[in-house]
Amino acid sequence: MKRHGYFFERIVAFANLLAAAQSALRGKKPGRESEALFLEMERKLIRVQREVAEGTYRPQRYETFWVRDPKVRRICAAPLLDRVVHHAICRVLEPLFDSWQIPDSYACRAGKGQHAAVRRAQSLARGHLFFARADIRKFFESVNHEVLETLLVRKFKDARLLRLLSTIIRHGDPALPDGRGLPIGNLTSQYFANFYLNFLDHFVKEELKAGAYLRYMDDMVFFSNDRDTLHGWLYESQQFLRERLKLEWKQCACFVSPVAVGMPFLGCRVFPSVVRLKGPSRIRFYRKWTQREREWNEGRIEEEQFLQSASSLLGHIRQMNCREMCRGFFWGEGRRRQQPGQSWRQLEQRRAQLPVGESQQQFAGQPEQQPGLPPRPEAGTTPDG
């Protein structure tokens, strides 16, 4: 197996660290940490460069918090300078990590993503009778550090690079036992996780000869016209996970079923002909939209922030077949709301009260259609979606 080298010098190059700092600062809210880095960037980057080059770099303590959307997860937020190091590593190694992935791996890759994975799953469902759904139990918490480092040694030959990667891997979530787990929130964790499961992908494709297979992080789907074949693939994959990667299937999430009943995948239910939002995903959409609508009506967020959130939410559900859901939610058909379309009327009224040129409108009293928002139907008509 070919081993790669000469990446460490590119990672510690000042130009790469400067670009990494700019990436780490992008989209970050103003604060003491970001302002300090911005004002003293050259001095801080030179210090980080020296520590990494000399092998004395040590990551600092994480700031941890919990999120509950939809699952309860513990997030580890690294200090800003550590994030600069993460970005510097990923900027150099990302093309190599990506080249090792199979085409049907869709998580955390440019040009892939959740919607592309759903479309691919639907395409495979149209050509097969059955699917097998599989998930790994507590994947990020269960990644074995020793196994991950051994896999990295098979790919890289630069001792200094391997030492730096090991330092980041070993600096895990303090709540997890030593030698296990990747902290959720690190940029490097995404690439390490994909790299870790890439060996399972190649086993499934090359050893099991499962051509109709795709993976989005630790969610995997197999397709076949024979139930027994799918059960065999699940069993062989489980053996590989146990023996080689020290992982286990989540038994309650592994099953074989006909594609005609719909496949639960990434918050959707995928049928050969349509893609629907699952019930929990639909409820989250309702809650997020109602929350942002309430914040805008109460003046806690600006119009631009509301429109950005609305465009993001609508852009997601437009990838599915959600016409009836949107019709019922936005215009009150089949779903009781206090005042359907209230926020749209208030938006038009506020814009009409502004002098011409101070609002995003074509002329006084006539709001411009914003990107991503569905047009408000005229009286006596219904929206198309």
GROMACS .gro file of C-alpha atoms in nm:
model
  385
    1MET     CA    1   0.000   0.000   0.000
    2LYS     CA    2   0.134   0.341  -0.099
    3ARG     CA    3   0.220   0.574   0.191
    4HIS     CA    4   0.222   0.950   0.149
    5GLY     CA    5   0.461   1.209   0.286
    6TYR     CA    6   0.578   1.572   0.272
    7PHE     CA    7   0.253   1.721   0.407
    8PHE     CA    8   0.382   1.849   0.740
    9GLU     CA    9   0.579   2.139   0.584
   10ARG     CA   10   0.269   2.253   0.395
   11ILE     CA   11   0.058   2.242   0.712
   12VAL     CA   12   0.295   2.459   0.918
   13ALA     CA   13   0.362   2.707   0.637
   14PHE     CA   14   0.262   3.057   0.751
   15ALA     CA   15   0.049   3.116   0.440
   16ASN     CA   16  -0.153   2.804   0.520
   17LEU     CA   17  -0.193   2.904   0.885
   18LEU     CA   18  -0.307   3.251   0.779
   19ALA     CA   19  -0.570   3.107   0.543
   20ALA     CA   20  -0.675   2.865   0.820
   21ALA     CA   21  -0.719   3.155   1.064
   22GLN     CA   22  -0.937   3.337   0.814
   23SER     CA   23  -1.150   3.024   0.770
   24ALA     CA   24  -1.182   2.979   1.148
   25LEU     CA   25  -1.291   3.343   1.189
   26ARG     CA   26  -1.541   3.332   0.904
   27GLY     CA   27  -1.895   3.346   1.037
   28LYS     CA   28  -1.781   3.368   1.401
   29LYS     CA   29  -1.960   3.625   1.616
   30PRO     CA   30  -1.747   3.912   1.754
   31GLY     CA   31  -1.602   3.825   2.093
   32ARG     CA   32  -1.293   3.858   2.309
   33GLU     CA   33  -1.124   3.550   2.160
   34SER     CA   34  -1.184   3.639   1.794
   35GLU     CA   35  -1.094   4.005   1.845
   36ALA     CA   36  -0.769   3.910   2.019
   37LEU     CA   37  -0.673   3.682   1.730
   38PHE     CA   38  -0.765   3.944   1.472
   39LEU     CA   39  -0.561   4.218   1.645
   40GLU     CA   40  -0.254   4.002   1.714
   41MET     CA   41  -0.285   3.751   1.433
   42GLU     CA   42   0.075   3.753   1.313
   43ARG     CA   43   0.224   3.708   1.660
   44LYS     CA   44  -0.018   3.431   1.758
   45LEU     CA   45   0.023   3.244   1.429
   46ILE     CA   46   0.402   3.256   1.454
   47ARG     CA   47   0.377   3.111   1.806
   48VAL     CA   48   0.144   2.831   1.688
   49GLN     CA   49   0.372   2.766   1.390
   50ARG     CA   50   0.674   2.731   1.619
   51GLU     CA   51   0.493   2.500   1.864
   52VAL     CA   52   0.364   2.271   1.590
   53ALA     CA   53   0.699   2.261   1.409
   54GLU     CA   54   0.891   2.183   1.731
   55GLY     CA   55   0.640   1.922   1.849
   56THR     CA   56   0.546   2.116   2.165
   57TYR     CA   57   0.189   2.202   2.055
   58ARG     CA   58  -0.077   2.092   2.305
   59PRO     CA   59  -0.449   2.153   2.250
   60GLN     CA   60  -0.632   2.350   2.517
   61ARG     CA   61  -0.940   2.251   2.714
   62TYR     CA   62  -1.274   2.220   2.532
   63GLU     CA   63  -1.581   2.423   2.612
   64THR     CA   64  -1.864   2.168   2.627
   65PHE     CA   65  -2.240   2.207   2.596
   66TRP     CA   66  -2.545   2.000   2.498
   67VAL     CA   67  -2.774   2.024   2.198
   68ARG     CA   68  -3.110   1.847   2.164
   69ASP     CA   69  -3.205   1.872   1.796
   70PRO     CA   70  -3.309   1.600   1.732
   71LYS     CA   71  -3.082   1.380   1.947
   72VAL     CA   72  -2.914   1.478   2.270
   73ARG     CA   73  -2.547   1.531   2.188
   74ARG     CA   74  -2.250   1.663   2.381
   75ILE     CA   75  -2.062   1.924   2.175
   76CYS     CA   76  -1.696   2.005   2.236
   77ALA     CA   77  -1.598   2.353   2.115
   78ALA     CA   78  -1.222   2.389   2.079
   79PRO     CA   79  -1.051   2.725   2.151
   80LEU     CA   80  -1.001   2.943   1.846
   81LEU     CA   81  -0.627   2.880   1.806
   82ASP     CA   82  -0.685   2.504   1.818
   83ARG     CA   83  -0.948   2.547   1.547
   84VAL     CA   84  -0.687   2.728   1.338
   85VAL     CA   85  -0.465   2.420   1.364
   86HIS     CA   86  -0.759   2.196   1.268
   87HIS     CA   87  -0.833   2.408   0.961
   88ALA     CA   88  -0.465   2.412   0.864
   89ILE     CA   89  -0.453   2.031   0.873
   90CYS     CA   90  -0.778   1.983   0.683
   91ARG     CA   91  -0.688   2.238   0.415
   92VAL     CA   92  -0.387   2.026   0.321
   93LEU     CA   93  -0.517   1.672   0.381
   94GLU     CA   94  -0.878   1.711   0.260
   95PRO     CA   95  -0.803   1.633  -0.109
   96LEU     CA   96  -0.618   1.318  -0.007
   97PHE     CA   97  -0.888   1.202   0.236
   98ASP     CA   98  -1.151   1.268  -0.031
   99SER     CA   99  -0.962   1.069  -0.295
  100TRP     CA  100  -0.976   0.760  -0.074
  101GLN     CA  101  -1.356   0.772  -0.037
  102ILE     CA  102  -1.590   0.565  -0.250
  103PRO     CA  103  -1.827   0.764  -0.476
  104ASP     CA  104  -2.128   0.665  -0.263
  105SER     CA  105  -1.998   0.822   0.059
  106TYR     CA  106  -2.189   1.149   0.102
  107ALA     CA  107  -2.108   1.307   0.441
  108CYS     CA  108  -1.879   1.608   0.477
  109ARG     CA  109  -1.763   1.607   0.114
  110ALA     CA  110  -1.773   1.886  -0.143
  111GLY     CA  111  -2.045   1.828  -0.401
  112LYS     CA  112  -2.216   1.560  -0.190
  113GLY     CA  113  -2.429   1.615   0.121
  114GLN     CA  114  -2.762   1.509   0.265
  115HIS     CA  115  -2.985   1.592  -0.033
  116ALA     CA  116  -2.754   1.417  -0.278
  117ALA     CA  117  -2.755   1.109  -0.053
  118VAL     CA  118  -3.136   1.104  -0.046
  119ARG     CA  119  -3.154   1.137  -0.425
  120ARG     CA  120  -2.906   0.854  -0.468
  121ALA     CA  121  -3.100   0.635  -0.224
  122GLN     CA  122  -3.420   0.696  -0.420
  123SER     CA  123  -3.243   0.613  -0.747
  124LEU     CA  124  -3.119   0.281  -0.604
  125ALA     CA  125  -3.463   0.207  -0.457
  126ARG     CA  126  -3.616   0.228  -0.804
  127GLY     CA  127  -3.397  -0.056  -0.927
  128HIS     CA  128  -3.430  -0.299  -0.634
  129LEU     CA  129  -3.699  -0.475  -0.434
  130PHE     CA  130  -3.547  -0.468  -0.085
  131PHE     CA  131  -3.317  -0.255   0.127
  132ALA     CA  132  -3.116  -0.312   0.446
  133ARG     CA  133  -3.079  -0.021   0.682
  134ALA     CA  134  -2.784  -0.013   0.925
  135ASP     CA  135  -2.651   0.227   1.186
  136ILE     CA  136  -2.351   0.214   1.420
  137ARG     CA  137  -2.411   0.232   1.794
  138LYS     CA  138  -2.268   0.554   1.942
  139PHE     CA  139  -2.023   0.589   1.657
  140PHE     CA  140  -1.833   0.906   1.752
  141GLU     CA  141  -1.808   0.794   2.116
  142SER     CA  142  -1.681   0.449   2.013
  143VAL     CA  143  -1.400   0.525   1.768
  144ASN     CA  144  -1.090   0.342   1.892
  145HIS     CA  145  -0.784   0.570   1.901
  146GLU     CA  146  -0.533   0.289   1.859
  147VAL     CA  147  -0.714   0.151   1.555
  148LEU     CA  148  -0.747   0.497   1.399
  149GLU     CA  149  -0.377   0.572   1.448
  150THR     CA  150  -0.284   0.234   1.298
  151LEU     CA  151  -0.495   0.310   0.992
  152LEU     CA  152  -0.328   0.652   0.957
  153VAL     CA  153   0.018   0.491   0.975
  154ARG     CA  154  -0.083   0.275   0.677
  155LYS     CA  155  -0.144   0.593   0.475
  156PHE     CA  156   0.118   0.844   0.597
  157LYS     CA  157   0.492   0.802   0.650
  158ASP     CA  158   0.582   1.144   0.794
  159ALA     CA  159   0.652   1.090   1.166
  160ARG     CA  160   0.594   1.455   1.254
  161LEU     CA  161   0.254   1.458   1.082
  162LEU     CA  162   0.153   1.134   1.254
  163ARG     CA  163   0.260   1.281   1.589
  164LEU     CA  164   0.048   1.592   1.530
  165LEU     CA  165  -0.257   1.387   1.427
  166SER     CA  166  -0.211   1.162   1.730
  167THR     CA  167  -0.198   1.466   1.959
  168ILE     CA  168  -0.535   1.585   1.828
  169ILE     CA  169  -0.689   1.236   1.837
  170ARG     CA  170  -0.577   1.174   2.196
  171HIS     CA  171  -0.716   1.510   2.308
  172GLY     CA  172  -1.071   1.376   2.317
  173ASP     CA  173  -1.390   1.450   2.502
  174PRO     CA  174  -1.302   1.447   2.876
  175ALA     CA  175  -1.634   1.274   2.950
  176LEU     CA  176  -1.533   0.966   2.747
  177PRO     CA  177  -1.296   0.690   2.858
  178ASP     CA  178  -0.931   0.720   2.753
  179GLY     CA  179  -0.851   0.573   2.414
  180ARG     CA  180  -1.198   0.613   2.268
  181GLY     CA  181  -1.412   0.876   2.100
  182LEU     CA  182  -1.392   1.169   1.862
  183PRO     CA  183  -1.520   1.500   2.002
  184ILE     CA  184  -1.830   1.619   1.816
  185GLY     CA  185  -1.760   1.976   1.708
  186ASN     CA  186  -1.403   1.939   1.582
  187LEU     CA  187  -1.350   1.985   1.210
  188THR     CA  188  -1.089   1.709   1.218
  189SER     CA  189  -1.341   1.467   1.373
  190GLN     CA  190  -1.549   1.472   1.054
  191TYR     CA  191  -1.252   1.373   0.840
  192PHE     CA  192  -1.123   1.113   1.087
  193ALA     CA  193  -1.472   0.959   1.108
  194ASN     CA  194  -1.509   0.935   0.731
  195PHE     CA  195  -1.157   0.795   0.703
  196TYR     CA  196  -1.230   0.536   0.974
  197LEU     CA  197  -1.543   0.402   0.803
  198ASN     CA  198  -1.388   0.423   0.457
  199PHE     CA  199  -1.231   0.083   0.526
  200LEU     CA  200  -1.579  -0.062   0.582
  201ASP     CA  201  -1.693   0.097   0.253
  202HIS     CA  202  -1.415  -0.074   0.059
  203PHE     CA  203  -1.485  -0.405   0.233
  204VAL     CA  204  -1.853  -0.385   0.133
  205LYS     CA  205  -1.780  -0.282  -0.225
  206GLU     CA  206  -1.474  -0.498  -0.297
  207GLU     CA  207  -1.513  -0.805  -0.074
  208LEU     CA  208  -1.891  -0.840  -0.049
  209LYS     CA  209  -1.944  -0.709  -0.405
  210ALA     CA  210  -2.238  -0.497  -0.287
  211GLY     CA  211  -2.270  -0.251  -0.572
  212ALA     CA  212  -2.591  -0.087  -0.449
  213TYR     CA  213  -2.463   0.060  -0.122
  214LEU     CA  214  -2.429   0.412   0.013
  215ARG     CA  215  -2.321   0.573   0.339
  216TYR     CA  216  -2.383   0.907   0.506
  217MET     CA  217  -2.141   0.912   0.803
  218ASP     CA  218  -2.260   0.619   1.021
  219ASP     CA  219  -2.593   0.566   0.837
  220MET     CA  220  -2.565   0.293   0.575
  221VAL     CA  221  -2.809   0.144   0.324
  222PHE     CA  222  -2.773  -0.174   0.115
  223PHE     CA  223  -3.001  -0.264  -0.179
  224SER     CA  224  -3.072  -0.599  -0.341
  225ASN     CA  225  -3.349  -0.805  -0.498
  226ASP     CA  226  -3.293  -1.086  -0.246
  227ARG     CA  227  -3.361  -1.068   0.129
  228ASP     CA  228  -3.112  -1.341   0.221
  229THR     CA  229  -2.833  -1.157   0.039
  230LEU     CA  230  -2.902  -0.845   0.245
  231HIS     CA  231  -2.904  -1.041   0.572
  232GLY     CA  232  -2.571  -1.195   0.473
  233TRP     CA  233  -2.418  -0.854   0.398
  234LEU     CA  234  -2.532  -0.720   0.734
  235TYR     CA  235  -2.379  -1.018   0.914
  236GLU     CA  236  -2.046  -0.998   0.728
  237SER     CA  237  -2.028  -0.621   0.782
  238GLN     CA  238  -2.094  -0.669   1.152
  239GLN     CA  239  -1.807  -0.915   1.177
  240PHE     CA  240  -1.574  -0.670   1.000
  241LEU     CA  241  -1.678  -0.388   1.234
  242ARG     CA  242  -1.618  -0.599   1.545
  243GLU     CA  243  -1.286  -0.748   1.442
  244ARG     CA  244  -1.123  -0.463   1.252
  245LEU     CA  245  -1.278  -0.137   1.372
  246LYS     CA  246  -1.400  -0.231   1.724
  247LEU     CA  247  -1.753  -0.106   1.654
  248GLU     CA  248  -2.103  -0.254   1.683
  249TRP     CA  249  -2.427  -0.222   1.489
  250LYS     CA  250  -2.716  -0.051   1.665
  251GLN     CA  251  -2.938  -0.358   1.659
  252CYS     CA  252  -3.268  -0.173   1.685
  253ALA     CA  253  -3.178   0.030   1.374
  254CYS     CA  254  -3.072  -0.262   1.151
  255PHE     CA  255  -3.343  -0.430   0.947
  256VAL     CA  256  -3.440  -0.553   0.599
  257SER     CA  257  -3.761  -0.435   0.435
  258PRO     CA  258  -3.924  -0.385   0.090
  259VAL     CA  259  -3.854  -0.052  -0.076
  260ALA     CA  260  -4.228  -0.014  -0.140
  261VAL     CA  261  -4.298   0.057   0.229
  262GLY     CA  262  -4.054   0.350   0.232
  263MET     CA  263  -3.700   0.367   0.368
  264PRO     CA  264  -3.625   0.589   0.671
  265PHE     CA  265  -3.306   0.777   0.584
  266LEU     CA  266  -3.166   1.114   0.700
  267GLY     CA  267  -3.493   1.247   0.836
  268CYS     CA  268  -3.693   1.139   0.530
  269ARG     CA  269  -3.895   0.841   0.419
  270VAL     CA  270  -3.770   0.748   0.074
  271PHE     CA  271  -4.007   0.574  -0.167
  272PRO     CA  272  -3.922   0.484  -0.527
  273SER     CA  273  -4.156   0.757  -0.652
  274VAL     CA  274  -4.160   1.023  -0.377
  275VAL     CA  275  -3.962   1.147  -0.078
  276ARG     CA  276  -4.153   1.252   0.234
  277LEU     CA  277  -4.040   1.423   0.552
  278LYS     CA  278  -4.065   1.194   0.852
  279GLY     CA  279  -4.295   1.298   1.134
  280PRO     CA  280  -4.019   1.418   1.373
  281SER     CA  281  -3.852   1.616   1.092
  282ARG     CA  282  -4.186   1.777   1.006
  283ILE     CA  283  -4.240   1.876   1.369
  284ARG     CA  284  -3.890   2.028   1.388
  285PHE     CA  285  -3.964   2.230   1.075
  286TYR     CA  286  -4.289   2.361   1.227
  287ARG     CA  287  -4.116   2.453   1.551
  288LYS     CA  288  -3.819   2.627   1.390
  289TRP     CA  289  -4.038   2.826   1.153
  290THR     CA  290  -4.281   2.927   1.429
  291GLN     CA  291  -3.993   3.027   1.657
  292ARG     CA  292  -3.826   3.249   1.394
  293GLU     CA  293  -4.163   3.393   1.296
  294ARG     CA  294  -4.237   3.481   1.658
  295GLU     CA  295  -3.891   3.637   1.705
  296TRP     CA  296  -3.942   3.854   1.398
  297ASN     CA  297  -4.294   3.960   1.499
  298GLU     CA  298  -4.163   4.061   1.843
  299GLY     CA  299  -3.875   4.259   1.693
  300ARG     CA  300  -3.600   4.037   1.834
  301ILE     CA  301  -3.450   3.968   1.492
  302GLU     CA  302  -3.423   4.181   1.179
  303GLU     CA  303  -3.614   4.119   0.859
  304GLU     CA  304  -3.297   4.000   0.685
  305GLN     CA  305  -3.234   3.738   0.955
  306PHE     CA  306  -3.591   3.611   0.927
  307LEU     CA  307  -3.563   3.584   0.549
  308GLN     CA  308  -3.232   3.399   0.573
  309SER     CA  309  -3.381   3.145   0.814
  310ALA     CA  310  -3.694   3.111   0.600
  311SER     CA  311  -3.489   3.053   0.284
  312SER     CA  312  -3.280   2.788   0.460
  313LEU     CA  313  -3.582   2.599   0.595
  314LEU     CA  314  -3.771   2.615   0.267
  315GLY     CA  315  -3.464   2.520   0.067
  316HIS     CA  316  -3.444   2.197   0.269
  317ILE     CA  317  -3.805   2.086   0.236
  318ARG     CA  318  -3.820   2.177  -0.134
  319GLN     CA  319  -3.594   1.878  -0.194
  320MET     CA  320  -3.886   1.654  -0.087
  321ASN     CA  321  -4.246   1.613  -0.198
  322CYS     CA  322  -4.403   1.839   0.065
  323ARG     CA  323  -4.668   2.032  -0.127
  324GLU     CA  324  -4.959   1.932   0.095
  325MET     CA  325  -4.757   1.989   0.410
  326CYS     CA  326  -4.662   2.342   0.305
  327ARG     CA  327  -5.015   2.420   0.191
  328GLY     CA  328  -5.159   2.312   0.523
  329PHE     CA  329  -4.897   2.492   0.732
  330PHE     CA  330  -4.863   2.824   0.550
  331TRP     CA  331  -5.217   2.880   0.430
  332GLY     CA  332  -5.424   2.702   0.694
  333GLU     CA  333  -5.565   2.419   0.480
  334GLY     CA  334  -5.570   2.113   0.702
  335ARG     CA  335  -5.370   2.279   0.982
  336ARG     CA  336  -5.523   2.530   1.223
  337ARG     CA  337  -5.308   2.835   1.282
  338GLN     CA  338  -5.400   3.145   1.475
  339GLN     CA  339  -5.375   3.373   1.172
  340PRO     CA  340  -5.246   3.205   0.854
  341GLY     CA  341  -5.010   3.426   0.660
  342GLN     CA  342  -4.989   3.679   0.944
  343SER     CA  343  -4.615   3.735   0.915
  344TRP     CA  344  -4.640   3.799   0.539
  345ARG     CA  345  -4.906   4.069   0.589
  346GLN     CA  346  -4.703   4.232   0.865
  347LEU     CA  347  -4.393   4.222   0.645
  348GLU     CA  348  -4.577   4.400   0.363
  349GLN     CA  349  -4.724   4.659   0.601
  350ARG     CA  350  -4.386   4.744   0.753
  351ARG     CA  351  -4.226   4.778   0.412
  352ALA     CA  352  -4.508   4.998   0.285
  353GLN     CA  353  -4.452   5.239   0.575
  354LEU     CA  354  -4.085   5.292   0.482
  355PRO     CA  355  -3.978   5.566   0.237
  356VAL     CA  356  -3.890   5.449  -0.111
  357GLY     CA  357  -3.527   5.327  -0.125
  358GLU     CA  358  -3.507   5.221   0.240
  359SER     CA  359  -3.663   4.877   0.204
  360GLN     CA  360  -3.600   4.590  -0.033
  361GLN     CA  361  -3.893   4.663  -0.263
  362GLN     CA  362  -3.950   4.754  -0.623
  363PHE     CA  363  -4.171   5.054  -0.546
  364ALA     CA  364  -4.360   5.192  -0.248
  365GLY     CA  365  -4.614   4.947  -0.112
  366GLN     CA  366  -4.505   4.662  -0.343
  367PRO     CA  367  -4.263   4.416  -0.179
  368GLU     CA  368  -4.005   4.239  -0.389
  369GLN     CA  369  -4.021   3.859  -0.396
  370GLN     CA  370  -3.736   3.733  -0.176
  371PRO     CA  371  -3.522   3.434  -0.283
  372GLY     CA  372  -3.642   3.104  -0.140
  373LEU     CA  373  -3.983   3.227  -0.019
  374PRO     CA  374  -4.304   3.101  -0.182
  375PRO     CA  375  -4.521   3.372  -0.342
  376ARG     CA  376  -4.828   3.467  -0.140
  377PRO     CA  377  -5.132   3.355  -0.342
  378GLU     CA  378  -5.396   3.597  -0.453
  379ALA     CA  379  -5.738   3.588  -0.290
  380GLY     CA  380  -5.943   3.286  -0.394
  381THR     CA  381  -5.638   3.087  -0.515
  382THR     CA  382  -5.420   2.819  -0.359
  383PRO     CA  383  -5.042   2.789  -0.380
  384ASP     CA  384  -4.877   2.529  -0.594
  385GLY     CA  385  -4.642   2.405  -0.320
   0.00000   0.00000   0.00000
